mmCIF file of C-alpha atoms in Angstrom:
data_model
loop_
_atom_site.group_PDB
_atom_site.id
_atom_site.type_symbol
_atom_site.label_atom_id
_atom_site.label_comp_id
_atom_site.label_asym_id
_atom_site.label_seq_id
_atom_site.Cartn_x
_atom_site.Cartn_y
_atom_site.Cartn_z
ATOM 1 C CA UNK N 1 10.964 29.164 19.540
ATOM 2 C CA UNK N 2 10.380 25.437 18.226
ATOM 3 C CA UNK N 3 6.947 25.236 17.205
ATOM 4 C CA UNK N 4 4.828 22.300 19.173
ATOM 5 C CA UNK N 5 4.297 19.567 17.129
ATOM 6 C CA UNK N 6 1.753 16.653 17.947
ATOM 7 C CA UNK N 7 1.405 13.253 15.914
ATOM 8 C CA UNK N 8 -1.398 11.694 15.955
ATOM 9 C CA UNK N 9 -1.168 7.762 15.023
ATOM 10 C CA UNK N 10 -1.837 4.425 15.771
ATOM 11 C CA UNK N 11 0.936 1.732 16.359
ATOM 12 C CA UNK N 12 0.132 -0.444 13.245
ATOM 13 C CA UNK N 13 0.266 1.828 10.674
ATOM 14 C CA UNK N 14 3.054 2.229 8.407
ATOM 15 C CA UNK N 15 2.396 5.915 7.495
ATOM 16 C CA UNK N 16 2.824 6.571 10.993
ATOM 17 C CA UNK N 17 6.090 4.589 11.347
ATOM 18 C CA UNK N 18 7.710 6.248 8.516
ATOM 19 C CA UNK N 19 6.291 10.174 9.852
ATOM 20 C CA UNK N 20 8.039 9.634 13.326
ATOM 21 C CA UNK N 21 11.549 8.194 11.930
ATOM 22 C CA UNK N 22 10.987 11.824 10.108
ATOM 23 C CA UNK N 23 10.945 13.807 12.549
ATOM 24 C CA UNK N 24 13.644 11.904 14.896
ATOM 25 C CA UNK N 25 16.042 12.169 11.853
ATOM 26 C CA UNK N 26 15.809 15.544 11.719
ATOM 27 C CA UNK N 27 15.970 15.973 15.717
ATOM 28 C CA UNK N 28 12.040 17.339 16.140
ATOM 29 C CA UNK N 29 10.718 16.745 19.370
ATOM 30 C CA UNK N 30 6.917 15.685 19.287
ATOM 31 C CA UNK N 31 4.166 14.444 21.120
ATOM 32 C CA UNK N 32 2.858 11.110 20.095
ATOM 33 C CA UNK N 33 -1.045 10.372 20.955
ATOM 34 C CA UNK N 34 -2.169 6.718 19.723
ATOM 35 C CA UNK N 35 -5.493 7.553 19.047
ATOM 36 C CA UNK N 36 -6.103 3.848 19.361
ATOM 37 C CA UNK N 37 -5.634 3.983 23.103
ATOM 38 C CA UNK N 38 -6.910 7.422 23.438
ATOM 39 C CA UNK N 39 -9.921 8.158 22.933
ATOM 40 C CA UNK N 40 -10.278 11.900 23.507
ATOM 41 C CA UNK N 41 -7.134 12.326 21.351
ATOM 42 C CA UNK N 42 -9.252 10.441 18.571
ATOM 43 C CA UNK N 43 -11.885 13.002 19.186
ATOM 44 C CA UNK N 44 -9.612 15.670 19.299
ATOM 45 C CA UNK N 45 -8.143 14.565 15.454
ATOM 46 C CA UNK N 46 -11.716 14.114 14.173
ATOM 47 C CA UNK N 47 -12.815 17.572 15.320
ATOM 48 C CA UNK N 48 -9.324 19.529 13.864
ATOM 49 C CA UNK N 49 -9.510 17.119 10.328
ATOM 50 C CA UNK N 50 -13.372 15.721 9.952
ATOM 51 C CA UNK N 51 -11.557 12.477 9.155
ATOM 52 C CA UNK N 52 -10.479 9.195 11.040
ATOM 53 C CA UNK N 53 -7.013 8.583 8.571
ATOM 54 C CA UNK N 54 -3.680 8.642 10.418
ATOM 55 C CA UNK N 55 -1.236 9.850 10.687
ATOM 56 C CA UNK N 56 -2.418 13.419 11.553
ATOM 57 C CA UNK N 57 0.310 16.046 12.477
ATOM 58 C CA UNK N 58 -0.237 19.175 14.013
ATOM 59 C CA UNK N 59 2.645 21.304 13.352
ATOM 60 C CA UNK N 60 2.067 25.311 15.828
ATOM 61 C CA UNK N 61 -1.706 25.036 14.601
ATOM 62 C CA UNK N 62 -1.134 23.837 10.980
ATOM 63 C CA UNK N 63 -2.966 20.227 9.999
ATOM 64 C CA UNK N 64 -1.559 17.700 7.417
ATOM 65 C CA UNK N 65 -3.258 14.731 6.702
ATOM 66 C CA UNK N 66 -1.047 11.570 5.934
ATOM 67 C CA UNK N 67 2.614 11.803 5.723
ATOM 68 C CA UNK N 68 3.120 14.922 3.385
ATOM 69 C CA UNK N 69 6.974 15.432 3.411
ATOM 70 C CA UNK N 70 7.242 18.586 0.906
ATOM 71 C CA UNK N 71 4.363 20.462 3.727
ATOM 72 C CA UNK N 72 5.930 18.723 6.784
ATOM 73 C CA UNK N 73 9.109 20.697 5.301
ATOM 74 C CA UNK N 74 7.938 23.984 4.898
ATOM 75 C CA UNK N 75 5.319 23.999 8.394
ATOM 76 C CA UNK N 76 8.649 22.742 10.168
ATOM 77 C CA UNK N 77 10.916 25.386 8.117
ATOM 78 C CA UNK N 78 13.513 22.699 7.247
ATOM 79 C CA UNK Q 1 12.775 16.855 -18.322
ATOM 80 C CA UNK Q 2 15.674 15.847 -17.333
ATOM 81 C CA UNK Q 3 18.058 14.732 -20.404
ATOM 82 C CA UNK Q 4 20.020 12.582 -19.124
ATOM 83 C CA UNK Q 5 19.486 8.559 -19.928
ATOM 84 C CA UNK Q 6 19.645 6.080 -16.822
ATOM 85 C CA UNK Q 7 20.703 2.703 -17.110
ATOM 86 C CA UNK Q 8 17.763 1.676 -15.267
ATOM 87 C CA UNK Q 9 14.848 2.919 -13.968
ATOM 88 C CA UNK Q 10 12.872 0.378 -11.222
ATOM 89 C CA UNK Q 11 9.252 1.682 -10.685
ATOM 90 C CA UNK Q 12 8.081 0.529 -7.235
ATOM 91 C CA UNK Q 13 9.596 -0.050 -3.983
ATOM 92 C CA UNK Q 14 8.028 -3.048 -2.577
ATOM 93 C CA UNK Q 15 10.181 -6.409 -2.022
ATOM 94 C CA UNK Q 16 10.536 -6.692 -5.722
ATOM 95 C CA UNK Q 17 11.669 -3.368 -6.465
ATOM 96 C CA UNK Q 18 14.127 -3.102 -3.510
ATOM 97 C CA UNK Q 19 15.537 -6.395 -4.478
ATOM 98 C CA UNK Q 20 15.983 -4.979 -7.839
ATOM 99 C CA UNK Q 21 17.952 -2.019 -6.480
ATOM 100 C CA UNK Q 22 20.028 -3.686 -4.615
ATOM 101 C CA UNK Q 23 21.113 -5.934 -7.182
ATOM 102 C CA UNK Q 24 21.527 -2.954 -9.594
ATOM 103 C CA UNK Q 25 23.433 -0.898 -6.867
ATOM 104 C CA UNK Q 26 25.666 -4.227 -6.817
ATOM 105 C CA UNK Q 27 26.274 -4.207 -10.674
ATOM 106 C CA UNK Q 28 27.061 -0.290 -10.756
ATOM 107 C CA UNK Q 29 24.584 0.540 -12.966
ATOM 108 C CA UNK Q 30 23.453 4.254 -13.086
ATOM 109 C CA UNK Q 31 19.404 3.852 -12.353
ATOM 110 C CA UNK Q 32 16.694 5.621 -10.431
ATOM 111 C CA UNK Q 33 14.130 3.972 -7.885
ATOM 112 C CA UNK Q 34 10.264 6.066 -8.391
ATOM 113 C CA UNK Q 35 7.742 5.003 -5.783
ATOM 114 C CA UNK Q 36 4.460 6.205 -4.766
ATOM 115 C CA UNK Q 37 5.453 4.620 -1.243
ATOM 116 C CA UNK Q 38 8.450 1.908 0.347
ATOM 117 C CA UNK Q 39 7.621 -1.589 1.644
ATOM 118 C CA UNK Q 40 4.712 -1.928 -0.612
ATOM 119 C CA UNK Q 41 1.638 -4.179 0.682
ATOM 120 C CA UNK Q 42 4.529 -5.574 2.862
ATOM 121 C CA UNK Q 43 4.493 -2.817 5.170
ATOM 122 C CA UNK Q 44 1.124 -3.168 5.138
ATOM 123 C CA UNK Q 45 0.857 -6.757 6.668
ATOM 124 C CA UNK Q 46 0.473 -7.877 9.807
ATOM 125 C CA UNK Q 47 2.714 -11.110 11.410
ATOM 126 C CA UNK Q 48 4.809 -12.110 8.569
ATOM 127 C CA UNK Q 49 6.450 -16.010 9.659
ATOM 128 C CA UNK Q 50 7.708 -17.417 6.288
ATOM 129 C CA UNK Q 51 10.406 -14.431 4.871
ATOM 130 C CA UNK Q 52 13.229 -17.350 5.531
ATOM 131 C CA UNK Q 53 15.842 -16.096 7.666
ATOM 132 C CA UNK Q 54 12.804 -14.399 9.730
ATOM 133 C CA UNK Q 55 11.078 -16.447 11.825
ATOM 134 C CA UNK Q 56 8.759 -13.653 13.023
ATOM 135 C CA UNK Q 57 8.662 -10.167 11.527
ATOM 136 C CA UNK Q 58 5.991 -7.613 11.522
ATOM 137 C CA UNK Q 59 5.160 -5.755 8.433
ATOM 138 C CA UNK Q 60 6.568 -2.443 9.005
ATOM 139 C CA UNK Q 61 9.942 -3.674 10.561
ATOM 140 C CA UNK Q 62 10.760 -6.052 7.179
ATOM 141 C CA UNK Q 63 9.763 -3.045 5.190
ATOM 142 C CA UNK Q 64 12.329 -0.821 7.322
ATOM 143 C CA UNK Q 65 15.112 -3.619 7.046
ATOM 144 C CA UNK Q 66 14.429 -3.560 3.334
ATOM 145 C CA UNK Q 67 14.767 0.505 3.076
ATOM 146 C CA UNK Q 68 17.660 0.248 5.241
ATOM 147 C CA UNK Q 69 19.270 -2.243 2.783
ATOM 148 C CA UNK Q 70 18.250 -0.300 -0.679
ATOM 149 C CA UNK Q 71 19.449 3.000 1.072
ATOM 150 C CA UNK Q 72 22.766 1.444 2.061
ATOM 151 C CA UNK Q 73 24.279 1.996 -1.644
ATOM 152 C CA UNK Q 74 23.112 5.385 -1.709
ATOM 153 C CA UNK Q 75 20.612 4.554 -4.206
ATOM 154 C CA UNK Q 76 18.740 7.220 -6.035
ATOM 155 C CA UNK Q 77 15.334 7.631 -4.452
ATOM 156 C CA UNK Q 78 11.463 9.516 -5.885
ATOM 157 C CA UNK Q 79 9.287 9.073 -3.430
ATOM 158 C CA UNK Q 80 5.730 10.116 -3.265
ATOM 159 C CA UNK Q 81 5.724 9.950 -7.058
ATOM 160 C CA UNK Q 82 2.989 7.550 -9.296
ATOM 161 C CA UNK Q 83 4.008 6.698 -12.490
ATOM 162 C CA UNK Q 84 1.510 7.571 -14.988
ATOM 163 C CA UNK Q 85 2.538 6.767 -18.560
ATOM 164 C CA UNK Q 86 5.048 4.624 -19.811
ATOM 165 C CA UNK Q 87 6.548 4.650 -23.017
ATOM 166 C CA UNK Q 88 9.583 3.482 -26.104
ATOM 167 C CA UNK Q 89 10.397 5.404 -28.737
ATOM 168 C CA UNK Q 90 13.895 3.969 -30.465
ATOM 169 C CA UNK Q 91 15.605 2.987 -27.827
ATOM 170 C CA UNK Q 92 14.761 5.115 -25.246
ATOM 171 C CA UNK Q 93 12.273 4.584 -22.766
ATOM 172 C CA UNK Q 94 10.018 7.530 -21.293
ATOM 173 C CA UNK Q 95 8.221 7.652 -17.687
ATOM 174 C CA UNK Q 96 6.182 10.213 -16.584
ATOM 175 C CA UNK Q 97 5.371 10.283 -13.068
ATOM 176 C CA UNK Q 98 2.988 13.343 -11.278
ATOM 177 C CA UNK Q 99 6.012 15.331 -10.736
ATOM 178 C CA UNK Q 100 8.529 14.669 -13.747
ATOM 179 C CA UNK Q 101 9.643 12.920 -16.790
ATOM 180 C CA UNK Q 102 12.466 10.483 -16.866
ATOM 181 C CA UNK Q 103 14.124 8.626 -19.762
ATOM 182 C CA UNK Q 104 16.080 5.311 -19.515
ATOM 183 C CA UNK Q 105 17.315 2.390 -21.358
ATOM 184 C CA UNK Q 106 15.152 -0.660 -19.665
ATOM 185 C CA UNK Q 107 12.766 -0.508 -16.977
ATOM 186 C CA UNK Q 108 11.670 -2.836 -14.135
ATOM 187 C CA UNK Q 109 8.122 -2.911 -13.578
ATOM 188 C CA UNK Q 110 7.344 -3.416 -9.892
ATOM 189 C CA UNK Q 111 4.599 -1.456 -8.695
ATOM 190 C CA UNK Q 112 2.561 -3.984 -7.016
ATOM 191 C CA UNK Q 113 -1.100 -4.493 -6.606
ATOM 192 C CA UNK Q 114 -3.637 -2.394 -4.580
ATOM 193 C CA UNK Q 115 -6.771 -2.780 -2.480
ATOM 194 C CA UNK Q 116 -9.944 -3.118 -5.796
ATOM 195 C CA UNK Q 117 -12.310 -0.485 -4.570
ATOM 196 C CA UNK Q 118 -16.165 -1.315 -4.570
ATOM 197 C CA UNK Q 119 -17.392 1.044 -6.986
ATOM 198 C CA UNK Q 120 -20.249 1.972 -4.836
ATOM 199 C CA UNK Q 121 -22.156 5.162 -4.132
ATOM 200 C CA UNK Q 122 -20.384 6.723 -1.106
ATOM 201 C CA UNK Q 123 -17.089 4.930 -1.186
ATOM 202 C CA UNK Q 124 -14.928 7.824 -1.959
ATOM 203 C CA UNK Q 125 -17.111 10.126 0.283
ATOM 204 C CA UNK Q 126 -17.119 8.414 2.945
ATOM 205 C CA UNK Q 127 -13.278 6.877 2.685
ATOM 206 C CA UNK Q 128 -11.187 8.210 5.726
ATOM 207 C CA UNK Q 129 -14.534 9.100 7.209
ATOM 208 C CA UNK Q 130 -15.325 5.825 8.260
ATOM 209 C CA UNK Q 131 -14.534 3.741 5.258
ATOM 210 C CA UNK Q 132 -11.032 1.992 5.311
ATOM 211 C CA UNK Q 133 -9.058 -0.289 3.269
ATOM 212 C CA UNK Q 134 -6.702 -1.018 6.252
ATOM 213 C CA UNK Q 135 -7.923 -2.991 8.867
ATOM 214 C CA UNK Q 136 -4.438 -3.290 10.656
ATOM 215 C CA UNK Q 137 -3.925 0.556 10.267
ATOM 216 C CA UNK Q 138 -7.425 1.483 11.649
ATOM 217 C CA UNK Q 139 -9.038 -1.239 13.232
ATOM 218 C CA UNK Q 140 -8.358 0.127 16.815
ATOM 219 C CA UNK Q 141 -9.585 3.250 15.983
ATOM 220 C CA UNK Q 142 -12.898 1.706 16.128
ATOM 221 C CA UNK Q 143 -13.469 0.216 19.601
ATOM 222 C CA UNK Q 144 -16.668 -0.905 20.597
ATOM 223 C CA UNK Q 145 -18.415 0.070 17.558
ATOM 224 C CA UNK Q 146 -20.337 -1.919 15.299
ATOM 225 C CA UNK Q 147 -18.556 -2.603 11.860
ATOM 226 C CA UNK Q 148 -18.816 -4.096 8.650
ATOM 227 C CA UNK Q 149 -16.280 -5.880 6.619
ATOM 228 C CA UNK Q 150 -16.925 -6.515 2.625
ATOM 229 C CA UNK Q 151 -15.493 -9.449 1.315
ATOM 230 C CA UNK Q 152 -15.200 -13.233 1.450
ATOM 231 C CA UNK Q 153 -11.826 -14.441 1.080
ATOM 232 C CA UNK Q 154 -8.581 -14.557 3.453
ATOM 233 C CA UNK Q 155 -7.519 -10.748 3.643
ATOM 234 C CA UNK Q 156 -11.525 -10.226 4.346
ATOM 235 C CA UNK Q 157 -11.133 -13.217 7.420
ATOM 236 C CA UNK Q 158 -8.054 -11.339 8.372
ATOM 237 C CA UNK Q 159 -9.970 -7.918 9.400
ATOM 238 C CA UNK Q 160 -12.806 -9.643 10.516
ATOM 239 C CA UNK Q 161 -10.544 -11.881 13.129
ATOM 240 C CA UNK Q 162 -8.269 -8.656 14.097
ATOM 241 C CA UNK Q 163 -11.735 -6.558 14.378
ATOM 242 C CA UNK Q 164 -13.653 -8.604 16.047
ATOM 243 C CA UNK Q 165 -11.673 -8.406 19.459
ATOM 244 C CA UNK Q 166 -11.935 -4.633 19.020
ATOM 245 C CA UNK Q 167 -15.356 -4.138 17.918
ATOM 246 C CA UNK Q 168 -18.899 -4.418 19.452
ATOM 247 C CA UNK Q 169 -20.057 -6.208 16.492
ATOM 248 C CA UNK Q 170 -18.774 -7.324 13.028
ATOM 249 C CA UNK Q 171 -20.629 -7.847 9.943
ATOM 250 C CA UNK Q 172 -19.178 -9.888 7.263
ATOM 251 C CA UNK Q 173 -20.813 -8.895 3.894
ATOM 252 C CA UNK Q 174 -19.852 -11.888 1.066
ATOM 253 C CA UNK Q 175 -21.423 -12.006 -2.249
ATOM 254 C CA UNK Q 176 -20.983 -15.155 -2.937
ATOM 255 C CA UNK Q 177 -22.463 -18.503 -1.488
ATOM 256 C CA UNK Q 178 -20.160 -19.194 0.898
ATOM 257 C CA UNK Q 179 -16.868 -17.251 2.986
ATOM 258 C CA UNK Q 180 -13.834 -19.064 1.449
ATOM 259 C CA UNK Q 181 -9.931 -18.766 2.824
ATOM 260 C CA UNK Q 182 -8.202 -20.956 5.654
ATOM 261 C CA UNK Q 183 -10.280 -23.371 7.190
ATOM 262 C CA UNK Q 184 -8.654 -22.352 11.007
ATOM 263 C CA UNK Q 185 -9.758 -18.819 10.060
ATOM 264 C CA UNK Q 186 -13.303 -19.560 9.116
ATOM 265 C CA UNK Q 187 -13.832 -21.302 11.970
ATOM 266 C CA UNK Q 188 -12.556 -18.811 14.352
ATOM 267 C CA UNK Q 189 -14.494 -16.273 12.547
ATOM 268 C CA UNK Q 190 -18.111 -18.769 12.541
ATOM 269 C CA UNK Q 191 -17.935 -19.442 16.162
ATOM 270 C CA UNK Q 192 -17.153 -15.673 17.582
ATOM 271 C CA UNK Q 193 -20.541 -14.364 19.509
ATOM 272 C CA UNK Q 194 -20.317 -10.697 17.685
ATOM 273 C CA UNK Q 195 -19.897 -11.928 13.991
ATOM 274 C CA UNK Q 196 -22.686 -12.046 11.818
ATOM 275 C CA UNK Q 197 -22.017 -12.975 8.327
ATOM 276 C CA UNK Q 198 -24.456 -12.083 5.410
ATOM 277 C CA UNK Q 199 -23.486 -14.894 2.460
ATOM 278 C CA UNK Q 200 -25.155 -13.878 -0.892
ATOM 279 C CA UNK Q 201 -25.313 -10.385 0.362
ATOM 280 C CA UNK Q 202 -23.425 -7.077 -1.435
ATOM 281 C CA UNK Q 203 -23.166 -3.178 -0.662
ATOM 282 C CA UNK Q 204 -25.698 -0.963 -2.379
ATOM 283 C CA UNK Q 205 -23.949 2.424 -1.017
ATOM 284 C CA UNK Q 206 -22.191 3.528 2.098
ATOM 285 C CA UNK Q 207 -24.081 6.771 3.682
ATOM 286 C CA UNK Q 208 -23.580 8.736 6.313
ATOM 287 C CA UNK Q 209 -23.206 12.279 7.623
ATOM 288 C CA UNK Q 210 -19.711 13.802 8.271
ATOM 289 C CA UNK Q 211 -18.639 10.084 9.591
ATOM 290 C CA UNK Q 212 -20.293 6.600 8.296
ATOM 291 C CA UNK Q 213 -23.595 5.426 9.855
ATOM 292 C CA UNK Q 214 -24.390 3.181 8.214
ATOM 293 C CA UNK Q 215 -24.592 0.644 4.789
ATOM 294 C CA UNK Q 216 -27.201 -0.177 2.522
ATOM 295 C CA UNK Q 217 -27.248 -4.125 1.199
ATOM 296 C CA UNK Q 218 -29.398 -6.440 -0.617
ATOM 297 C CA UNK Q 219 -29.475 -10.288 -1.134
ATOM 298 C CA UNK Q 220 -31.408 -11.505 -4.285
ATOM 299 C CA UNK Q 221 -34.820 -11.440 -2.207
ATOM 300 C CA UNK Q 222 -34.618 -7.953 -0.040
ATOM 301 C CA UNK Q 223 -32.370 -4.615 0.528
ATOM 302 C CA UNK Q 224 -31.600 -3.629 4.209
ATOM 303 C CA UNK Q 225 -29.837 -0.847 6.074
ATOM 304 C CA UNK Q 226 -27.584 -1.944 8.565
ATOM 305 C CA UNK Q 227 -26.466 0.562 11.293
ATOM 306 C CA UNK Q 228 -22.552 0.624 11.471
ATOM 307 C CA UNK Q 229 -20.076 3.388 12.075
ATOM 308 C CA UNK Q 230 -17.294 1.847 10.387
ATOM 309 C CA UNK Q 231 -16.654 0.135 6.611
ATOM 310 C CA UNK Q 232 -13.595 -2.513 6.362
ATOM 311 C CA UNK Q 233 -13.021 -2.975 2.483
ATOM 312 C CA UNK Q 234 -11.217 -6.260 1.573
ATOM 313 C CA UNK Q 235 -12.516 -6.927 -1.840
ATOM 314 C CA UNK Q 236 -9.530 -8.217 -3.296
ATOM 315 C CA UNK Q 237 -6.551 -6.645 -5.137
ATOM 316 C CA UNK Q 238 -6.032 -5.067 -8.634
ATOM 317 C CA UNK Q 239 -2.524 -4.909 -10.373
ATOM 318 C CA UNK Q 240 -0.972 -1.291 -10.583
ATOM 319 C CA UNK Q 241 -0.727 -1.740 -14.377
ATOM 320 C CA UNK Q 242 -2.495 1.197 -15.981
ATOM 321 C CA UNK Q 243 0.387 3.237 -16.747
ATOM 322 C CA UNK Q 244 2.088 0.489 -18.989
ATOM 323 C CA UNK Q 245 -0.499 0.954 -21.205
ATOM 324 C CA UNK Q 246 1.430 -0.714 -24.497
ATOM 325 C CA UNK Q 247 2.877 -3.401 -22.224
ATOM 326 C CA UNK Q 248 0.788 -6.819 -22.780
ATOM 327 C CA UNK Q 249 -1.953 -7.788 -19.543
ATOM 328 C CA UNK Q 250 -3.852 -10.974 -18.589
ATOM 329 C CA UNK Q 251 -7.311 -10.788 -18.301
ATOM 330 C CA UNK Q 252 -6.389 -9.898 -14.132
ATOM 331 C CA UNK Q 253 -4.546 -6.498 -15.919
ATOM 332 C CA UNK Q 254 -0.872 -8.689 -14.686
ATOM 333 C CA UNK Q 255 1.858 -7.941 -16.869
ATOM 334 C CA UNK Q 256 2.806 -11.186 -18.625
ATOM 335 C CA UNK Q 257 6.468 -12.014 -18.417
ATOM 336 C CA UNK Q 258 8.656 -14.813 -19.344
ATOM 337 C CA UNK Q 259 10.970 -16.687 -16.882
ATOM 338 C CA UNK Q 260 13.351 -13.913 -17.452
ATOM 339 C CA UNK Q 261 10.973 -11.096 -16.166
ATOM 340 C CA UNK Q 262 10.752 -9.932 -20.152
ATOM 341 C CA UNK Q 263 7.478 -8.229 -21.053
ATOM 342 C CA UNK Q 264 6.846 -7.933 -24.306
ATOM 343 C CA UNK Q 265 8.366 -4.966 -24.901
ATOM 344 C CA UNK Q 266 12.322 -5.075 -25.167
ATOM 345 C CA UNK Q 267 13.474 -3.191 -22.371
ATOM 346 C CA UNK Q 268 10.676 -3.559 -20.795
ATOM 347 C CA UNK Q 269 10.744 -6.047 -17.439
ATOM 348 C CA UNK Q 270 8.368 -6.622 -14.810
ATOM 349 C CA UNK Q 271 8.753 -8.398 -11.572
ATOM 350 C CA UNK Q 272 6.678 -9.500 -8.683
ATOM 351 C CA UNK Q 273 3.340 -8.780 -7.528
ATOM 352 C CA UNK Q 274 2.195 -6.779 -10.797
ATOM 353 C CA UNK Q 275 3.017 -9.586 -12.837
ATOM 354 C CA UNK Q 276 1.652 -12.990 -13.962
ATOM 355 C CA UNK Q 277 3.950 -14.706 -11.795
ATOM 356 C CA UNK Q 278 2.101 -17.505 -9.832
ATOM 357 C CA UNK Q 279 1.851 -17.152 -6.250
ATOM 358 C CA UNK Q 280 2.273 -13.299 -4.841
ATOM 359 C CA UNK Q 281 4.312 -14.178 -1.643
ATOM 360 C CA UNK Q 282 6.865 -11.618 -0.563
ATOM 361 C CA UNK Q 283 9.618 -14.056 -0.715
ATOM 362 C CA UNK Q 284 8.796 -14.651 -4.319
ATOM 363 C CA UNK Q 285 8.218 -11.268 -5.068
ATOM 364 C CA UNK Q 286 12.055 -10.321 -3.769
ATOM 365 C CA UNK Q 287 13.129 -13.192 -5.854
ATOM 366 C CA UNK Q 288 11.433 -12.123 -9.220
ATOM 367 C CA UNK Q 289 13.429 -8.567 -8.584
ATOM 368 C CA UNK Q 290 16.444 -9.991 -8.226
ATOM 369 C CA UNK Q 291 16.218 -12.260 -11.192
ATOM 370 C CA UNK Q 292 14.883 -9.137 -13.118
ATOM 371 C CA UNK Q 293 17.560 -6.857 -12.327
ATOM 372 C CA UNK Q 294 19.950 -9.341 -13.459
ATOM 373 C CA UNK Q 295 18.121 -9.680 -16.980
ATOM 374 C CA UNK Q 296 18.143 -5.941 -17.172
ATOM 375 C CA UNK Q 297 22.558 -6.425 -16.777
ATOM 376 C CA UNK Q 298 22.856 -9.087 -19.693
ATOM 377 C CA UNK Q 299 20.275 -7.110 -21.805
ATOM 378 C CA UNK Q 300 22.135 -3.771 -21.493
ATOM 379 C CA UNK Q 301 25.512 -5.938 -21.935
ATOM 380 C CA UNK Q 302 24.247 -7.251 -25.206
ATOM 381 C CA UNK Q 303 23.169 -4.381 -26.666
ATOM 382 C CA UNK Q 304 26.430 -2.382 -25.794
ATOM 383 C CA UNK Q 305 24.489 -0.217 -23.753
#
C-alpha cells in the first residue's frame, strides 16, 4: 500500500510550490494543510519538527524539513 | 571527477542564469547549469508589475515560466548543489560544488545575492524557530502575534506592510536615524495603529526557548527586551561571491565586469545580480545573461575552442 503522505506549506512559498509539482509529476497523492490558514495543522508541524520552516512533508511517519529531493526519493521508494 | 570539458558551465539559476541557458541551448553549446535553487530571489518576490510583457506576475509563477523555458532544450540541470571554489589552471576551468567537481572552458557567474544575516547571538539558533528571512514565505504563519522586523530600507517596509495585516503588533527595529525606501510605503507603514518603529535602535541577541520570545535591543542611551514571538530579518543583501575567490570584487564583494560581462579572469564572466552591474532589477538581470552567454560564444569562437 501507498504510504500517506501530508505536506505541510503555506501558499507563498516557493519551496512549497516546487515540493507539490514533485509529487504531482510523479503521480503521489497528498494531503496539503496551509498551515497559514490552519492553525492546529501549524501546531501539529511544530510538535513533529520543533520548527516553524515550510515546507514540512510527512511521508508514512518519516519528517523532512524543506524540499529534500534525494530523501523525498528514497521515503517515497522512487 | 568527471573528465570531460564543457563548453560552458552557468552557476546559478536565477533570471540571469536561465537567460544564459537558454541562449547557450540556442547556440548548441555543450554546458551544464549548477544551482543551489531555480528562480533565484525572483521566486522569492511578491507582485512583480514591470517584467515587460507581464503586466502582473507573482514571484513563483515567473520563476516557473522561466524553468519551463530553460527545461524546454533539455538543458543539463545540478540542483541543490553550492558552488564552493572556483578555479583556472591553463585553460581549463575547475568548479567544485558540495557534491562534485566539474571542469569547463568559460564560466558564467550568476549566483545572485542573499539575505546579509545579523551576526547576532541567537540568529542561527533561533532561525526556523521563529527567526525568518522570508516575510512572504512565513508571514502568515504568524497571525496575531507580536513581531519584529530588523531593518530600514524597502525590502524591510515590504514585511512590515505584508505583516502588519497579519500580526497583532509590528516592531520596526532601524539603526539608523530615520526608515528610508518609497515614500507611499513609509507612509502606509507610519500611520498603521500596530506599528511601532524604534529609529536609532539595533538587535543585541534573539532568545528564546524552543520557539523565539523575545529580542534584546539598545539605542545609544538604554538596552530593552521586547516580548515578540517572531523575528523578520531584512537587513539587506550580500553578493554570493565567496567561491570566486581569485575573481576581482568591489568593496560590496560584486564581481566587477565590463560591458561584455568579462571578469577579470579570461573565461571567466559574470552576469546579473552578483555583479557590479547598476540597478539589480530582474529584467536587467535576464538581460546581463543573455548578453553574457553571447560573450561566452565569440570568446570560445576566437580561441578555436
Amino acid at each position: 500500500m501507498a504510504k500517506s503522505v501530508k505536506v505541510y506549506s503555506t501558499s507563498t512559498c516557493p519551496w512549497c510550490i516546487r515540493v507539490k509539482q514533485y509529487l504531482k509529476d510523479n503521480n503521489i497523492e497528498f494531503q496539503n494543510l496551509d498551515v497559514s490558514i490552519d492553525q492546529s495543522a501549524a501546531n501539529e508541524m511544530m510538535a513533529k519538527t520543533g520548527q516553524m520552516g515550510v515546507p514540512v512533508l510527512d511521508i508514512g511517519g518519516e519528517i523532512i524539513v524543506g524540499f529534500d529531493k534525494e530523501r523525498i526519493k528514497s521515503a517515497l521508494g522512487l | 571527477m568527471e573528465n570531460k570539458i564543457y563548453d560552458l558551465i552557468i552557476i546559478g539559476a536565477g533570471p540571469a542564469g536561465i537567460t544564459a541557458s537558454v541562449y547557450a541551448a540556442r547556440k548548441q553549446m555543450d554546458f551544464l547549469v549548477v544551482s543551489l535553487d531555480i528562480g533565484g530571489q525572483a521566486a522569492w518576490s511578491g507582485d512583480i508589475e514591470n517584467y515587460t510583457g507581464y503586466q502582473f506576475i507573482t514571484g513563483p509563477e515567473l520563476a516557473q515560466k522561466f524553468q519551463e523555458h530553460m527545461l524546454k532544450y533539455g538543458t543539463a540541470l545540478k540542483e541543490n548543489e553550492e558552488a564552493l571554489e572556483l578555479e583556472k589552471t591553463g585553460q581549463v576551468i575547475r568548479l567544485k560544488t558540495n557534491k562534485a567537481d566539474y571542469q569547463a572552458r568559460s564560466v558564467i557567474i550568476a549566483s545572485g545575492k542573499k539575505s546579509k544575516e545579523l551576526g547576532v547571538a541567537g540568529e542561527r539558533e533561533f532561525k526556523n524557530r521563529g527567526l525568518t528571512y522570508c516575510a512572504t514565505c512565513d508571514g502568515p504563519l504568524f497571525s496575531g502575534k507580536d513581531v519584529a522586523v530588523i531593518g530600514g530600507g524597502n525590502s524591510a517596509l515590504d514585511a512590515v506592510l505584508q505583516l502588519m495585516k497579519i500580526a497583532k503588533h509590528v516592531y520596526v527595529i532601524n539603526n539608523t536615524l530615520n526608515l528610508s525606501g518609497d515614500a507611499i510605503m513609509l507612509r502606509k507603514v507610519q500611520e498603521a495603529a500596530n506599528v511601532t518603529i524604534l529609529n536609532n535602535h539595533s538587535v543585541v541577541s534573539v532568545f528564546g526557548d524552543k520557539f523565539v520570545n523575545g529580542i534584546k535591543v539598545k539605542s545609544p542611551d538604554q538596552e530593552k527586551e521586547l516580548a515578540v514571538q517572531g523575528v523578520f530579518v531584512e537587513a539587506g543583501l550580500v553578493p554570493n561571491s565567496a567561491f570566486a575567490q581569485s575573481v576581482e570584487k568591489n568593496l560590496k564583494n560584486e564581481i566587477v565586469i565590463d560591458s561584455r560581462n568579462q571578469t577579470n579572469i579570461p573565461g571567466i564572466f559574470a552576469a546579473g545580480d552578483v555583479t557590479d552591474v547598476p540597478e539589480k532589477q530582474i529584467i536587467i538581470a535576464a538581460g546581463e545573461g543573455s548578453k553574457a552567454a553571447l560573450s561566452v560564444f565569440n570568446y570560445l569562437s576566437k580561441n578555436n575552442f
